[in-house]
Every structure is written in C-alpha cells, then in structure tokens.
Tab-separated table of C-alpha atoms and ligand atoms in Angstrom:
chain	number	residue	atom	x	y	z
A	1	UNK	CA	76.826	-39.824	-195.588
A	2	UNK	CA	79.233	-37.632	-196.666
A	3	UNK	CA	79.198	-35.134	-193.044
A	4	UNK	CA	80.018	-35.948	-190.257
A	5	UNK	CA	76.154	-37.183	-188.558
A	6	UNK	CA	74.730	-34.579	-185.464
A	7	UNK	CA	73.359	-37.897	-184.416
A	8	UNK	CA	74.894	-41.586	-184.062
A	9	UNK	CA	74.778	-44.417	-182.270
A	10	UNK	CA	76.695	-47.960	-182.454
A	11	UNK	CA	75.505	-51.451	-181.515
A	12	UNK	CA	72.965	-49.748	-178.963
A	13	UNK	CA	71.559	-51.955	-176.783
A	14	UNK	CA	69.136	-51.476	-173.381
A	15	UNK	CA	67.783	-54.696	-171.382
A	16	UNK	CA	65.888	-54.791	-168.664
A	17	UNK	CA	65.036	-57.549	-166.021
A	18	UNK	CA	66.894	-60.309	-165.867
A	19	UNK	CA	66.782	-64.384	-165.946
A	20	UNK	CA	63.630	-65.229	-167.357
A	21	UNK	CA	62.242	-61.360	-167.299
A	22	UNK	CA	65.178	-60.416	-169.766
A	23	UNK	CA	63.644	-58.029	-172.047
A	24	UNK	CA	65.966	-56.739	-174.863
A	25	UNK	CA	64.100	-53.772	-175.389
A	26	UNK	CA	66.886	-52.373	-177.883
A	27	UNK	CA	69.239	-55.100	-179.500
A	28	UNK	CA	72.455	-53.586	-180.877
A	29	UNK	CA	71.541	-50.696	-183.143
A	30	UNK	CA	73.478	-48.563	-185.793
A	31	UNK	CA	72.262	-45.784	-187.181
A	32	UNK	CA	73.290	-42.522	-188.044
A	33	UNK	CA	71.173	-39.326	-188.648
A	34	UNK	CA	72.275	-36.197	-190.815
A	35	UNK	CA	71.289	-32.837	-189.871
A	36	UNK	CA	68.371	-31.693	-191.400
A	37	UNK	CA	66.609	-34.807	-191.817
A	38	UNK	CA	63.409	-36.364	-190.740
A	39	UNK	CA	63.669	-39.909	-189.832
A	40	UNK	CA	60.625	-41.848	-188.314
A	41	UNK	CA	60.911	-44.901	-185.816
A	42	UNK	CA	57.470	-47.201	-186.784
A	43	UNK	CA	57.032	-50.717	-185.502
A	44	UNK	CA	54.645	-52.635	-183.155
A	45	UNK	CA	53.618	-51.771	-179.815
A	46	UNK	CA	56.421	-53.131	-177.306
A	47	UNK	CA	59.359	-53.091	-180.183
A	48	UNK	CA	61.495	-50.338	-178.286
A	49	UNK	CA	60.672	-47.174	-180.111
A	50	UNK	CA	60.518	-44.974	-176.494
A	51	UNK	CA	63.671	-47.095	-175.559
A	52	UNK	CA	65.206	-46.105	-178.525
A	53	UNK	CA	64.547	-42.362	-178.691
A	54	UNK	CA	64.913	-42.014	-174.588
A	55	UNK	CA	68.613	-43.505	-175.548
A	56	UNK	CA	69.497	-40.961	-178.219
A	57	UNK	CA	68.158	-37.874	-175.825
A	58	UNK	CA	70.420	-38.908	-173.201
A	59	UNK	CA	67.332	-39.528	-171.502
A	60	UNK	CA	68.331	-43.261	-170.650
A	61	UNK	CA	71.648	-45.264	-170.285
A	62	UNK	CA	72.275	-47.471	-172.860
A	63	UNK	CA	73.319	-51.282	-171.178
A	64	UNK	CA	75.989	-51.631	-174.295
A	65	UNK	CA	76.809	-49.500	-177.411
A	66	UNK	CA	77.733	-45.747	-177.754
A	67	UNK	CA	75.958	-42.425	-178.524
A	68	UNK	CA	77.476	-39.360	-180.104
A	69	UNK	CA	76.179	-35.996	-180.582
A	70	UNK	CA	77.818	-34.073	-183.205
A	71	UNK	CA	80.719	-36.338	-182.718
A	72	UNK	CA	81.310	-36.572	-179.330
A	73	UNK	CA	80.461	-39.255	-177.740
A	74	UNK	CA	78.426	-39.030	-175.062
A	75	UNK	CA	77.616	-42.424	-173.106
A	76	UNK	CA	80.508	-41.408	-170.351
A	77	UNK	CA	78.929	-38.438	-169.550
A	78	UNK	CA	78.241	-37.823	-166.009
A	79	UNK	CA	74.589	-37.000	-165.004
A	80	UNK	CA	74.968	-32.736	-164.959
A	81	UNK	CA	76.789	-32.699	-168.414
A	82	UNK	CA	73.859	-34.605	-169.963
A	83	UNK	CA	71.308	-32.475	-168.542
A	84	UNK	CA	73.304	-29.527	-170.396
A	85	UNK	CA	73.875	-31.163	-173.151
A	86	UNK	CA	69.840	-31.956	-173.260
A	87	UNK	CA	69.372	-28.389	-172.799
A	88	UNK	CA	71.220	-27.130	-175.345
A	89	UNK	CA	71.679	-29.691	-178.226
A	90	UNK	CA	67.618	-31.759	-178.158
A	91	UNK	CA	64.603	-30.418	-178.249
A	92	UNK	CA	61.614	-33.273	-177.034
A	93	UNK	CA	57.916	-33.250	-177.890
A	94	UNK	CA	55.913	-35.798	-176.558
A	95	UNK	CA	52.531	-37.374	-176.912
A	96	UNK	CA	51.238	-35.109	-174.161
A	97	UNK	CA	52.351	-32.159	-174.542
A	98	UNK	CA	53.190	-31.645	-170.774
A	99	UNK	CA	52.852	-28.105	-170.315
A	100	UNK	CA	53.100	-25.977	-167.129
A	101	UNK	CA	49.435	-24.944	-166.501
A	102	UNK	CA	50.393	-22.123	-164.458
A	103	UNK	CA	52.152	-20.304	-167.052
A	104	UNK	CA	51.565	-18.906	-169.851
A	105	UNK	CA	52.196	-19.702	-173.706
A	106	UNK	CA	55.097	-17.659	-173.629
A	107	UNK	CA	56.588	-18.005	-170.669
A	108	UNK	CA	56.240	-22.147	-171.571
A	109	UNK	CA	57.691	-21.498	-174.400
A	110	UNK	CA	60.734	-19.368	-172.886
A	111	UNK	CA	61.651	-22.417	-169.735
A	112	UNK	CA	63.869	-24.299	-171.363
A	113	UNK	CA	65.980	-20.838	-171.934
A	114	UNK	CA	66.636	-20.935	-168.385
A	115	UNK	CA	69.383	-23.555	-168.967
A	116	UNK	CA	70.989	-21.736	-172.248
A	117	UNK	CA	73.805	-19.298	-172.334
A	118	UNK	CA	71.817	-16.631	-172.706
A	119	UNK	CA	69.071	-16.794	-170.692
A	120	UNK	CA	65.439	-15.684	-171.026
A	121	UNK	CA	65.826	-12.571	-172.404
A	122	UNK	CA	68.097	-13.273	-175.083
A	123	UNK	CA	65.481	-15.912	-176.070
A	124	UNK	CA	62.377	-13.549	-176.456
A	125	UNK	CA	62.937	-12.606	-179.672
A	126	UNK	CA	63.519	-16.164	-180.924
A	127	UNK	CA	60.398	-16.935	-178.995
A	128	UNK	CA	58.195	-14.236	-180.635
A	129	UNK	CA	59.365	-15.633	-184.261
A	130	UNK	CA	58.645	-19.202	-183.384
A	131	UNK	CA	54.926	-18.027	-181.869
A	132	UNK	CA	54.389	-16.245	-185.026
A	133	UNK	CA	55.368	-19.531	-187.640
A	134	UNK	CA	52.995	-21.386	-185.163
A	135	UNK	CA	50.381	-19.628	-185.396
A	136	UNK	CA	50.368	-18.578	-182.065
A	137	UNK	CA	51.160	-14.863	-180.988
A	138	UNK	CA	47.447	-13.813	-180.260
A	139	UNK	CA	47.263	-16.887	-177.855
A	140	UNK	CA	50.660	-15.694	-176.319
A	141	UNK	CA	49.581	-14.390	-173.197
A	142	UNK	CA	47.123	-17.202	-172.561
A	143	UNK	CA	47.445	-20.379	-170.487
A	144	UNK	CA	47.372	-23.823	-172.075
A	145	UNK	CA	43.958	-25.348	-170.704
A	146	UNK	CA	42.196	-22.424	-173.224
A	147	UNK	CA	43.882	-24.203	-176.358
A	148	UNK	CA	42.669	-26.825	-178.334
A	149	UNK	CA	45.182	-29.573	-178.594
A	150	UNK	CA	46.524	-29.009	-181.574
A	151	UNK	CA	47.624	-25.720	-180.415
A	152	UNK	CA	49.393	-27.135	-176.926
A	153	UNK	CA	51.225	-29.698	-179.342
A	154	UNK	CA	52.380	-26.023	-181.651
A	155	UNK	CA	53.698	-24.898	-177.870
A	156	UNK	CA	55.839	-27.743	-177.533
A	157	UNK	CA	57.327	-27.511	-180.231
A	158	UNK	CA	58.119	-23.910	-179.932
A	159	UNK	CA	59.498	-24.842	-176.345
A	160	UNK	CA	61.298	-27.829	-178.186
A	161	UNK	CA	62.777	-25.131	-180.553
A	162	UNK	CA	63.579	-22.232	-178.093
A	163	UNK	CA	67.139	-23.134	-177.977
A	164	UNK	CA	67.606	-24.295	-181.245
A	165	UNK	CA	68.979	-27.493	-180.983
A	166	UNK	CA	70.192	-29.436	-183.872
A	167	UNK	CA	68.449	-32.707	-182.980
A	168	UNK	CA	64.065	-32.750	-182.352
A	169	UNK	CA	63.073	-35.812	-181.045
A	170	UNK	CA	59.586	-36.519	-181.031
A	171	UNK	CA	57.528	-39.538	-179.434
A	172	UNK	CA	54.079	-39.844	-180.725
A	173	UNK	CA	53.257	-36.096	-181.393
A	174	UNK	CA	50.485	-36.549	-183.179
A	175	UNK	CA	49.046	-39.172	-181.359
A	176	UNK	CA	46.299	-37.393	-178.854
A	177	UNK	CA	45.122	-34.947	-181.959
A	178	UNK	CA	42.486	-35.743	-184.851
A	179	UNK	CA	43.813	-36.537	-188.404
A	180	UNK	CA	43.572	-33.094	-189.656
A	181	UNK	CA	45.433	-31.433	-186.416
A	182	UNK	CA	47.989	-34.470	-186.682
A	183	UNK	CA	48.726	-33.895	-190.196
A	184	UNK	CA	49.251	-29.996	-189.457
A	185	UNK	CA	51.868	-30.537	-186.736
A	186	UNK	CA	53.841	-33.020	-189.109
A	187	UNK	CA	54.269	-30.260	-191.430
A	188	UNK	CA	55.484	-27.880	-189.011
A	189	UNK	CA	58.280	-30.405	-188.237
A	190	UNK	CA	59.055	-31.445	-192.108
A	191	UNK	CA	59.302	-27.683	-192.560
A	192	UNK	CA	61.271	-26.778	-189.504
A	193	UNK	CA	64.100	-29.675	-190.073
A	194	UNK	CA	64.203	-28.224	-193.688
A	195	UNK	CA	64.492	-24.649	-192.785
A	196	UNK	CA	66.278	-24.804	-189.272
A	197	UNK	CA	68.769	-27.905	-190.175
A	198	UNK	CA	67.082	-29.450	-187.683
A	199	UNK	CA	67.281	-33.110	-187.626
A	200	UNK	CA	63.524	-34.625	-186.394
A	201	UNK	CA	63.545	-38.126	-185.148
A	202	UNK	CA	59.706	-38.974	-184.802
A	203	UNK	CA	58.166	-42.197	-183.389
A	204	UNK	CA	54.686	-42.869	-184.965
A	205	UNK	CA	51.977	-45.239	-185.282
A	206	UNK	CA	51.064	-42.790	-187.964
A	207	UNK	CA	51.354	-44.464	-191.838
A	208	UNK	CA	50.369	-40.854	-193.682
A	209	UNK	CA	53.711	-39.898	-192.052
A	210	UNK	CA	55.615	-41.701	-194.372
A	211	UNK	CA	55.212	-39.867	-197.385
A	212	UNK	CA	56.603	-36.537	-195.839
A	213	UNK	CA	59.900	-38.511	-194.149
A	214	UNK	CA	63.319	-38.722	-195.853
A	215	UNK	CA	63.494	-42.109	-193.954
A	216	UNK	CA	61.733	-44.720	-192.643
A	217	UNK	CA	63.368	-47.106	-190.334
A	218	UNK	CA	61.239	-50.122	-188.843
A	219	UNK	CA	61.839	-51.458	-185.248
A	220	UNK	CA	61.106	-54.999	-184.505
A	221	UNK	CA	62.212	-57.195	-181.154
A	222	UNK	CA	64.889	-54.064	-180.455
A	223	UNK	CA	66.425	-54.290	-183.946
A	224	UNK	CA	66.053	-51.802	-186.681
A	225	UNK	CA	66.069	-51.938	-190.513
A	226	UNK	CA	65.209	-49.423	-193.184
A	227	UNK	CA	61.559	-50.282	-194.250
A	228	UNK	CA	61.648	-48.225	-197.637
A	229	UNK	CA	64.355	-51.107	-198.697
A	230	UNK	CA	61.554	-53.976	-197.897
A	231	UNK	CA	59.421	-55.457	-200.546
A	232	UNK	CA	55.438	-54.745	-199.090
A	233	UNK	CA	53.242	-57.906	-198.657
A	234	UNK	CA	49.576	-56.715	-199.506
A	235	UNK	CA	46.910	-58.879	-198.712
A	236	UNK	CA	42.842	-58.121	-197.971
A	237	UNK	CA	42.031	-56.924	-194.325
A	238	UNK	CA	39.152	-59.953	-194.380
A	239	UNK	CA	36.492	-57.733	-193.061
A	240	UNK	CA	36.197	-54.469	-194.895
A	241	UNK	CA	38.008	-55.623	-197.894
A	242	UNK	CA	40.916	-53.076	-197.647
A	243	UNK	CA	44.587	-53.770	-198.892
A	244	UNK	CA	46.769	-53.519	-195.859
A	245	UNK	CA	50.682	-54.454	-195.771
A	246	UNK	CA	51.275	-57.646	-194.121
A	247	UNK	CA	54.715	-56.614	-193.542
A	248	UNK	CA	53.673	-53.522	-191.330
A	249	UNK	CA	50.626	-54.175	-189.828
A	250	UNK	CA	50.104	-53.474	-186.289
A	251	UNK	CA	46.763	-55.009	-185.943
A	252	UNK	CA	46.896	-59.022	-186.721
A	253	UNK	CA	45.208	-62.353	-184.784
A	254	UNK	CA	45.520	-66.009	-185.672
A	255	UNK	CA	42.876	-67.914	-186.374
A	256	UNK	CA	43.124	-71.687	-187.050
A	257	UNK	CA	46.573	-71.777	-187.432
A	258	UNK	CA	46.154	-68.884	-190.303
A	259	UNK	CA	47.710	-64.713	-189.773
A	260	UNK	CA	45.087	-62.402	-190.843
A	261	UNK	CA	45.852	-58.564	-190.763
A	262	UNK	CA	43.224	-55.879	-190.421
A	263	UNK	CA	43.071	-52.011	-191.053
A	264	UNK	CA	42.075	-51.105	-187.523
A	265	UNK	CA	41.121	-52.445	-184.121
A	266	UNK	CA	37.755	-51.929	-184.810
A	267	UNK	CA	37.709	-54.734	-187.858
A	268	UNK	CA	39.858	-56.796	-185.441
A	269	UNK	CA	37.220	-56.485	-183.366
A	270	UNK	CA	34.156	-57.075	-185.687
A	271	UNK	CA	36.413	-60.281	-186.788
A	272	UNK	CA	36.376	-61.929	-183.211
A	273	UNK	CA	32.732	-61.191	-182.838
A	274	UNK	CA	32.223	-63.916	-185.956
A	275	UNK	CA	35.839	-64.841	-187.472
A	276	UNK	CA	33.457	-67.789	-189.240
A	277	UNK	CA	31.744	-65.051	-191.521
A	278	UNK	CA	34.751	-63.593	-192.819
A	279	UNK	CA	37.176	-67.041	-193.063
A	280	UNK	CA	36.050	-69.891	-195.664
A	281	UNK	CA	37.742	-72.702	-195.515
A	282	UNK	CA	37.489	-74.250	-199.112
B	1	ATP	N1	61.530	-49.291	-167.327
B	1	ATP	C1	61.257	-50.484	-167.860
B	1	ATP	N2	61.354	-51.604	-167.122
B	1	ATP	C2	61.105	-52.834	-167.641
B	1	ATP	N3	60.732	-53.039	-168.933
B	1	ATP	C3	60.619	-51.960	-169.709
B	1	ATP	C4	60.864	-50.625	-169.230
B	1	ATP	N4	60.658	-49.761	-170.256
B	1	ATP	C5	60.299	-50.502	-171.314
B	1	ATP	N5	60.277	-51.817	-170.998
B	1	ATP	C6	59.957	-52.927	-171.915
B	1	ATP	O1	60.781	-52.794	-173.063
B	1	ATP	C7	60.040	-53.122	-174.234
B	1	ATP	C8	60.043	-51.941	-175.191
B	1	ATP	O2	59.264	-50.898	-174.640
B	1	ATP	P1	59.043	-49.490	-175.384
B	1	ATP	O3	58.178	-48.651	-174.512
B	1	ATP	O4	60.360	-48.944	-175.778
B	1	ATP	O5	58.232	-49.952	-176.698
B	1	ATP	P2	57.463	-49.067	-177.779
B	1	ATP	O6	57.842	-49.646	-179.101
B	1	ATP	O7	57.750	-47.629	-177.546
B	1	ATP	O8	55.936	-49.393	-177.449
B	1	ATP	P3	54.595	-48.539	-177.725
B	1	ATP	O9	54.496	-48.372	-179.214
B	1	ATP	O10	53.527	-49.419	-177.163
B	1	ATP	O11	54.750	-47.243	-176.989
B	1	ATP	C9	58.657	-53.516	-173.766
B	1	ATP	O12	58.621	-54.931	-173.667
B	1	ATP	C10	58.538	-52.859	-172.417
B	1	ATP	O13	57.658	-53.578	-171.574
C-alpha cells in the first residue's frame, strides 16, 4: 500500500470475561485500510465483527494492540479526544438506523454538525447536496416514522456523511431492508467511497455484497484473513440441491458424525424435520 492507510490497526485484540468465561472476541488483528476503499468484515455469528468495527470507531478499548487514524495513533486517547475525533474523522450506520423521531430528515441529518468546526450552518449546504444524491430532498422536512426503511437507512448515511469523514463504518446496513432496498443502499456506499475518498468498512451477512467490494476479509474465532485468497469448497445444500461454499457457510448442523451446509435456515430447518430423507448412507 503505497500511502500512508486513513485506517490501521496492529495485533488488535479485545477479551472479555475471564477464567473459564474468557472470550477472545478479537485475537490480534492487522489490517490496514486505504482511503477510498470498501472493505467488508463477513464471518459467522459470534466471530467479532461488532467487536472489531466498535474497535476501529474508537467506540471500544482495545485489551492489546494499537489503532491509528490517518497515522496517529489513537489507543491513548483520553475519552473527550475520541469523542472528537469520532465526530470529525467516522461516520457510523448501523443496522437500525437510530434516528431521532422528533426531528426531522434534515435536522437528523445536520446533528452530528453540532460537534464540527463549523457548526450547523456551515453544514446546510453539504446537507442539501447529500439529500439530493439520496434521493431525499422532497422528504426533507418530514420525520422518519413516514419513510419506508430504505429511506431511514439513505438518512443515516447522509448523517454518517455530514461531516465528511474519511472513514464510514457500517454494521449490518442492509440487514432490516428487503433485497432490492439492501442492494440500493450498497451502491450508495460503493459510489460514495469512490467519489468522496471515503473509505467504507461494512460488516455483512450479505454474500451479493461481495461482488461490489475491493476486499473481502473473513473473521473467524477473533482472527481475520482475506477470503478472496481462499480456495471455495462447493458442495450440495442436501435439501434444495443448491451449491453453497463450505468454506463460508453460516448455516451448517452435524448429523451422524457428518457437516452438512445449507443455503438458508429455512432448509436447515426442513433438514431437522427428516435429516433421514435427505442423508443416504450407502
Ligand atoms: N460486552 C460484552 N461482554 C461479554 N461478551 C461479549 C461482549 N460483546 C461481545 N461479546 C462476545 O464476543 C464475541 C463476539 O461478539 P460480536 O458481537 O463481536 O460478534 P459478531 O461477529 O458481530 O456476531 P453477529 O454476527 O451475531 O452480530 C461473542 O462471543 C460475544 O458473546
């Protein structure tokens, strides 16, 4: 990586509990992230995606291991200098999209100004422009309960943007709309880390994501590896027939001593109901 990264960590680690409750929820990562690139987190439930991502917004305290945004390092900072540097350096966009009800679109949109330099009126202009590429300006005067979901998610990330930080991180954004909503708000990210230099760090469950990512990185028990570098391991979710990657899988069970991997929960499910219809033992 030739510049310097906006975004890096070394031999990042968080545990909690201790004794026989020790859970290493993040075991000694590396990574770097350049500016302007997307980067997704995948891996199964419990691997330490939120751990992760809460650690690199300065949202959590590492137990071991260094951050650094933009090359300063950051894991000695004292609580009020990483609320500013929150404020004005990472934008956040979450599975719900936690807006104030009581306000409206725009003035959502314009809260996290509050804490910038400038304040709220510097920011309306850059909030009118980020309405607009939403898709939002006629809704800017309404309040959030009126808008379908995938419109609160396009209000979060405007608020996400209003500063314009150099680092989005994003925790299952697409994870409370439908497939054709999801897929919308994952191109408004690719495009805005293209056009903005933002660099989008996205947790998802989401597999279509993949194609639209510059990388993939795969979490597993706390430690992280780039996925695009594994070989996939197709076999034949036994109920409905489908290929799925063995390697990736979320949705798995044993039965007699054998690993079989399904689509989706619900052929997981239609497997338990029966597993003796879809195994054959000869
Ligand atoms: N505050 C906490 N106290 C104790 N254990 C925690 C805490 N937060 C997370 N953990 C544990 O750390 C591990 C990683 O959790 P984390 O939420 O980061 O996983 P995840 O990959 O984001 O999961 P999911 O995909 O289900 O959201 C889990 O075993 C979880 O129970």
């Amino acid at each position: 990586m030739a510049e310097q990264p906006i975004l890096s960590v070394r031999q990042l680690s968080k545990r909690f509990g201790s004794g026989k409750a020790l859970v290493r929820a993040v075991d000694r990562v590396d990574l770097d992230i350049a500016s302007g690139e997307l980067v997704l987190i995948m891996g199964p439930s419990g691997s330490g995606k939120t751990t992760l991502l809460s650690m690199l917004g300065a949202l959590l305290r590492p137990t071991e291991g260094k951050v650094a945004v933009a090359g300063r390092e950051i894991t000695d900072f004292a609580q009020a200098q990483l609320a500013r540097l929150r404020a004005q350096q990472i934008g956040f966009v979450f599975q719900a999209f936690n807006l104030m009800e009581a306000l409206s679109v725009e003035e959502n949109v314009l809260l996290p100004a509050q804490l910038a330099p400038g304040g709220v009126k510097a920011a309306r202009p850059r909030a009118a422009e980020l309405l607009s590429r939403l898709g939002l300006t006629a809704r800017a005067g309404a309040l959030p309960h009126t808008l379908s979901g995938g419109e609160q998610q396009r209000v979060a990330i405007a608020r996400a943007l209003i500063n314009r930080p150099p680092i989005l991180l994003a925790d299952e954004p697409t994870g409370n709309l439908d497939s054709h909503r999801g897929q919308e708000v994952m191109m408004i990210l690719h495009d805005i880390a293209r056009d903005e230099g933002c660099a989008v760090v996205m947790v998802t469950h989401d597999p279509r994501v993949e194609e639209i990512a510059d990388r993939v990185l795969w979490l597993e028990d706390g430690a992280l590896r780039d996925r695009r570098s594994d070989r996939h391991d197709w076999v034949q979710d036994p109920v409905c027939g489908m290929r799925v990657d063995a390697w990736t899988a979320m949705v798995k069970t044993l039965y007699q001593g054998q690993q079989h991997v399904f689509c989706s929960e619900r052929c997981l499910q239609r497997f338990n109901e029966a597993p003796e219809r879809y195994v054959h033992n000869d």
